Amino acid sequence: MKLLHIDTSILGQNSVSRQLTQIIVARVREAHPGIEVRYTDLGAEPLEHLSGAHLAAAQGTTPESAIILRDLERSRRALEDFLAADILVVGAPMYNFTISSQLKAWIDRICVAGKTFRYTDSGPQGLAAGKKVIVASSRGGFYGPQSPAAALEHQESYLRGVFGFLGITEVTFVRAEGVNISPDQRQAAISAARAEVAELAA
Ligand SMILES: Cc1cc2nc3c(=O)[nH]c(=O)nc-3n(C[C@H](O)[C@H](O)[C@H](O)COP(=O)(O)O)c2cc1C
């Protein structure tokens, strides 16, 4: 059994989602001793934005630069790790109402026609069914359906949509919300998320 652990926060030691992914992975390890864990820190080592030069090189033209060559290799590895994983633990901070651009760059590498989805006569079909995703979601404010900012929630809804598009229906969110409202709210949100992790049916 394989687990892919991805962090994407740019806030280093102060990151809430990093705290949460760490304890989620520990929880899954507890439930599945011997599980093989692969760790990718996209905050520390981001993938390049997907570019025309990258697409051209992926289709077989000679890479324009050493940067593209290296990126192509990292892209291949990202897709390989995604396809191999049974469980994904993904750190997803909200930045400007959506996911981090680091996480988006990774999504751009795993959404590959013919590998993780395909188009059929009856519409798109996800090819990554059977994987389980646990998302550690952290955000400064509140975005629940009843909140005034609900219309700006493009983080969890986006991730559920993308993973669903790839055929993954088992997506669980562990959420720390309102972490920038006050120190007390931050602590309460982290404690509540930690309690949720303890209850996770890994
Ligand atoms: C660049 C940046 C943009 C942010 N944008 C939002 C936002 O749009 N909405 C929000 O509620 N919080 C926002 N925040 C607060 C983060 O969601 C919050 O700090 C959260 O803990 C981020 O996850 P992390 O600690 O794992 O990085 C932003 C923070 C940063 C650094």
Short mmCIF file of C-alpha atoms and ligand atoms in Angstrom, two decimals:
data_model
loop_
_atom_site.label_atom_id
_atom_site.label_comp_id
_atom_site.label_asym_id
_atom_site.label_seq_id
_atom_site.Cartn_x
_atom_site.Cartn_y
_atom_site.Cartn_z
CA MET A 1 0.00 0.00 0.00
CA LYS A 2 1.31 3.47 -0.90
CA LEU A 3 0.63 6.94 0.44
CA LEU A 4 1.59 10.16 -1.31
CA HIS A 5 1.99 13.10 1.11
CA ILE A 6 2.03 16.53 -0.52
CA ASP A 7 2.58 19.88 1.19
CA THR A 8 1.97 23.07 -0.75
CA SER A 9 1.97 25.87 1.84
CA ILE A 10 4.41 28.76 1.43
CA LEU A 11 4.34 29.53 5.17
CA GLY A 12 6.98 27.02 6.32
CA GLN A 13 6.98 26.43 10.08
CA ASN A 14 3.90 28.66 10.52
CA SER A 15 1.79 26.63 8.16
CA VAL A 16 -1.41 25.16 9.53
CA SER A 17 -1.96 22.71 6.66
CA ARG A 18 1.56 21.29 7.18
CA GLN A 19 0.75 20.58 10.85
CA LEU A 20 -2.41 18.82 9.76
CA THR A 21 -0.94 16.72 6.94
CA GLN A 22 1.74 15.53 9.35
CA ILE A 23 -0.76 14.22 11.88
CA ILE A 24 -3.02 12.78 9.16
CA VAL A 25 -0.08 10.79 7.77
CA ALA A 26 0.77 9.60 11.30
CA ARG A 27 -2.86 8.49 11.74
CA VAL A 28 -2.84 6.57 8.45
CA ARG A 29 0.49 4.94 9.36
CA GLU A 30 -1.05 3.83 12.66
CA ALA A 31 -3.95 2.23 10.81
CA HIS A 32 -1.76 0.71 8.09
CA PRO A 33 1.60 -0.24 9.58
CA GLY A 34 4.13 -0.76 6.82
CA ILE A 35 2.46 1.63 4.39
CA GLU A 36 5.02 3.12 2.01
CA VAL A 37 5.04 6.92 2.27
CA ARG A 38 6.42 9.25 -0.37
CA TYR A 39 6.74 12.93 0.56
CA THR A 40 6.72 15.87 -1.83
CA ASP A 41 7.17 19.44 -0.58
CA LEU A 42 5.93 21.68 -3.37
CA GLY A 43 6.25 24.76 -1.19
CA ALA A 44 10.00 24.20 -0.86
CA GLU A 45 10.49 22.91 -4.40
CA PRO A 46 7.66 24.11 -6.64
CA LEU A 47 7.03 22.70 -10.05
CA GLU A 48 7.28 25.24 -12.85
CA HIS A 49 4.04 26.69 -14.19
CA LEU A 50 2.88 24.62 -17.11
CA SER A 51 4.10 26.39 -20.26
CA GLY A 52 4.07 25.97 -24.02
CA ALA A 53 7.73 25.00 -23.87
CA HIS A 54 6.89 22.26 -21.38
CA LEU A 55 4.01 20.91 -23.47
CA ALA A 56 6.17 20.90 -26.60
CA ALA A 57 8.95 19.02 -24.81
CA ALA A 58 6.43 16.54 -23.37
CA GLN A 59 5.34 15.86 -26.96
CA GLY A 60 8.86 15.01 -28.00
CA THR A 61 10.54 18.21 -29.21
CA THR A 62 14.02 18.92 -27.86
CA PRO A 63 13.68 20.73 -24.50
CA GLU A 64 14.44 24.45 -24.80
CA SER A 65 16.52 24.58 -21.63
CA ALA A 66 17.90 22.61 -18.70
CA ILE A 67 15.05 24.04 -16.60
CA ILE A 68 12.46 22.48 -18.92
CA LEU A 69 14.37 19.21 -19.00
CA ARG A 70 14.47 19.01 -15.20
CA ASP A 71 10.84 20.05 -14.97
CA LEU A 72 9.82 17.39 -17.45
CA GLU A 73 11.44 14.76 -15.27
CA ARG A 74 9.72 16.11 -12.14
CA SER A 75 6.44 16.16 -14.01
CA ARG A 76 6.87 12.52 -15.05
CA ARG A 77 7.65 11.64 -11.43
CA ALA A 78 4.61 13.56 -10.13
CA LEU A 79 2.31 11.61 -12.44
CA GLU A 80 3.99 8.30 -11.60
CA ASP A 81 3.67 8.95 -7.83
CA PHE A 82 0.04 9.97 -8.22
CA LEU A 83 -0.82 6.86 -10.24
CA ALA A 84 0.99 4.59 -7.76
CA ALA A 85 -0.66 6.03 -4.64
CA ASP A 86 -3.57 4.32 -2.91
CA ILE A 87 -4.00 7.22 -0.47
CA LEU A 88 -3.14 10.88 -1.03
CA VAL A 89 -2.75 13.35 1.82
CA VAL A 90 -2.78 16.84 0.36
CA GLY A 91 -2.07 20.10 2.20
CA ALA A 92 -4.35 22.74 0.69
CA PRO A 93 -4.07 26.26 2.11
CA MET A 94 -6.50 28.85 0.82
CA TYR A 95 -4.68 31.70 -0.89
CA ASN A 96 -6.76 34.39 -2.57
CA PHE A 97 -9.89 32.28 -2.34
CA THR A 98 -8.48 29.21 -4.02
CA ILE A 99 -5.66 26.68 -3.71
CA SER A 100 -1.97 27.62 -3.71
CA SER A 101 -0.42 28.06 -7.14
CA GLN A 102 2.04 25.33 -6.08
CA LEU A 103 -0.83 22.87 -5.74
CA LYS A 104 -2.33 24.07 -9.02
CA ALA A 105 1.00 23.44 -10.79
CA TRP A 106 0.89 19.84 -9.49
CA ILE A 107 -2.73 19.41 -10.63
CA ASP A 108 -1.64 20.62 -14.08
CA ARG A 109 0.78 17.67 -14.16
CA ILE A 110 -1.58 14.94 -13.01
CA CYS A 111 -4.55 15.81 -15.24
CA VAL A 112 -3.32 14.02 -18.33
CA ALA A 113 -5.67 12.75 -21.03
CA GLY A 114 -5.21 9.06 -21.59
CA LYS A 115 -3.53 8.57 -18.20
CA THR A 116 -5.85 9.95 -15.53
CA PHE A 117 -8.96 10.74 -17.59
CA ARG A 118 -10.25 10.23 -21.09
CA TYR A 119 -13.02 11.57 -23.26
CA THR A 120 -15.64 9.08 -24.35
CA ASP A 121 -18.79 9.32 -26.48
CA SER A 122 -20.75 9.78 -23.27
CA GLY A 123 -18.44 12.46 -21.79
CA PRO A 124 -15.23 12.51 -19.75
CA GLN A 125 -14.28 9.49 -17.70
CA GLY A 126 -11.89 9.53 -14.73
CA LEU A 127 -9.25 6.80 -14.77
CA ALA A 128 -8.00 7.17 -11.19
CA ALA A 129 -10.94 5.58 -9.38
CA GLY A 130 -10.30 3.69 -6.16
CA LYS A 131 -7.82 6.15 -4.64
CA LYS A 132 -8.61 7.86 -1.39
CA VAL A 133 -7.78 11.54 -0.84
CA ILE A 134 -7.54 13.31 2.51
CA VAL A 135 -7.20 17.08 2.16
CA ALA A 136 -5.87 19.25 4.99
CA SER A 137 -7.66 22.53 4.34
CA SER A 138 -6.64 25.72 6.16
CA ARG A 139 -8.07 29.15 5.66
CA GLY A 140 -7.95 32.53 7.33
CA GLY A 141 -11.69 33.22 7.26
CA PHE A 142 -14.97 31.30 7.10
CA TYR A 143 -16.49 30.02 3.88
CA GLY A 144 -19.26 27.66 4.95
CA PRO A 145 -22.53 27.70 2.96
CA GLN A 146 -24.14 30.18 5.39
CA SER A 147 -21.18 32.57 5.60
CA PRO A 148 -21.17 35.96 3.79
CA ALA A 149 -18.00 34.88 1.92
CA ALA A 150 -19.44 31.55 0.71
CA ALA A 151 -19.39 32.70 -2.94
CA LEU A 152 -15.60 33.08 -2.72
CA GLU A 153 -15.02 29.44 -1.78
CA HIS A 154 -13.00 28.10 -4.73
CA GLN A 155 -10.62 25.90 -2.76
CA GLU A 156 -12.41 22.81 -1.42
CA SER A 157 -15.08 22.89 -4.14
CA TYR A 158 -12.36 23.05 -6.79
CA LEU A 159 -10.44 20.12 -5.30
CA ARG A 160 -13.56 17.99 -4.96
CA GLY A 161 -14.36 18.80 -8.60
CA VAL A 162 -10.89 17.98 -9.93
CA PHE A 163 -10.50 14.74 -8.01
CA GLY A 164 -14.05 13.78 -9.02
CA PHE A 165 -13.16 14.48 -12.66
CA LEU A 166 -10.30 12.00 -12.27
CA GLY A 167 -12.71 9.41 -10.89
CA ILE A 168 -11.86 9.82 -7.20
CA THR A 169 -15.00 10.03 -5.14
CA GLU A 170 -13.61 9.31 -1.68
CA VAL A 171 -12.36 12.79 -0.74
CA THR A 172 -12.29 13.76 2.94
CA PHE A 173 -11.58 17.28 4.16
CA VAL A 174 -9.98 18.00 7.52
CA ARG A 175 -10.51 21.72 7.96
CA ALA A 176 -9.03 24.48 10.13
CA GLU A 177 -11.11 27.56 9.43
CA GLY A 178 -10.90 31.17 10.60
CA VAL A 179 -7.24 30.82 11.59
CA ASN A 180 -6.51 34.51 10.96
CA ILE A 181 -9.52 35.82 12.89
CA SER A 182 -7.78 35.73 16.30
CA PRO A 183 -5.17 33.65 18.14
CA ASP A 184 -7.96 31.96 20.13
CA GLN A 185 -9.90 31.07 16.98
CA ARG A 186 -6.71 29.78 15.36
CA GLN A 187 -6.05 27.51 18.34
CA ALA A 188 -9.67 26.34 18.48
CA ALA A 189 -9.69 25.58 14.73
CA ILE A 190 -6.46 23.59 14.93
CA SER A 191 -7.68 21.66 17.99
CA ALA A 192 -10.96 20.84 16.23
CA ALA A 193 -9.08 19.65 13.15
CA ARG A 194 -6.76 17.53 15.30
CA ALA A 195 -9.81 15.92 16.93
CA GLU A 196 -11.21 15.18 13.45
CA VAL A 197 -7.95 13.46 12.51
CA ALA A 198 -8.12 11.27 15.61
CA GLU A 199 -11.56 10.11 14.41
CA LEU A 200 -10.52 9.49 10.81
CA ALA A 201 -11.33 6.02 9.57
CA ALA A 202 -8.00 5.62 7.82
C1 LIG B 1 -0.83 34.85 0.12
C2 LIG B 1 -1.96 34.53 1.05
C3 LIG B 1 -3.25 34.64 0.62
C4 LIG B 1 -4.31 34.35 1.49
N1 LIG B 1 -5.59 34.44 1.04
C5 LIG B 1 -6.60 34.11 1.86
C6 LIG B 1 -7.95 34.16 1.40
O1 LIG B 1 -8.24 34.47 0.26
N2 LIG B 1 -8.91 33.82 2.28
C7 LIG B 1 -8.66 33.44 3.55
O2 LIG B 1 -9.59 33.14 4.28
N3 LIG B 1 -7.39 33.37 4.00
C8 LIG B 1 -6.37 33.69 3.20
N4 LIG B 1 -5.09 33.59 3.64
C9 LIG B 1 -4.86 33.05 4.99
C10 LIG B 1 -4.55 31.54 4.84
O3 LIG B 1 -5.64 30.85 4.29
C11 LIG B 1 -4.19 30.95 6.20
O4 LIG B 1 -3.02 31.60 6.67
C12 LIG B 1 -3.97 29.44 6.14
O5 LIG B 1 -3.52 29.00 7.39
C13 LIG B 1 -3.00 29.08 5.04
O6 LIG B 1 -2.58 27.73 5.14
P1 LIG B 1 -1.07 27.44 5.57
O7 LIG B 1 -0.95 28.01 6.98
O8 LIG B 1 -0.92 25.98 5.55
O9 LIG B 1 -0.18 28.13 4.59
C14 LIG B 1 -4.03 33.91 2.82
C15 LIG B 1 -2.71 33.79 3.23
C16 LIG B 1 -1.68 34.09 2.38
C17 LIG B 1 -0.25 33.92 2.83
#
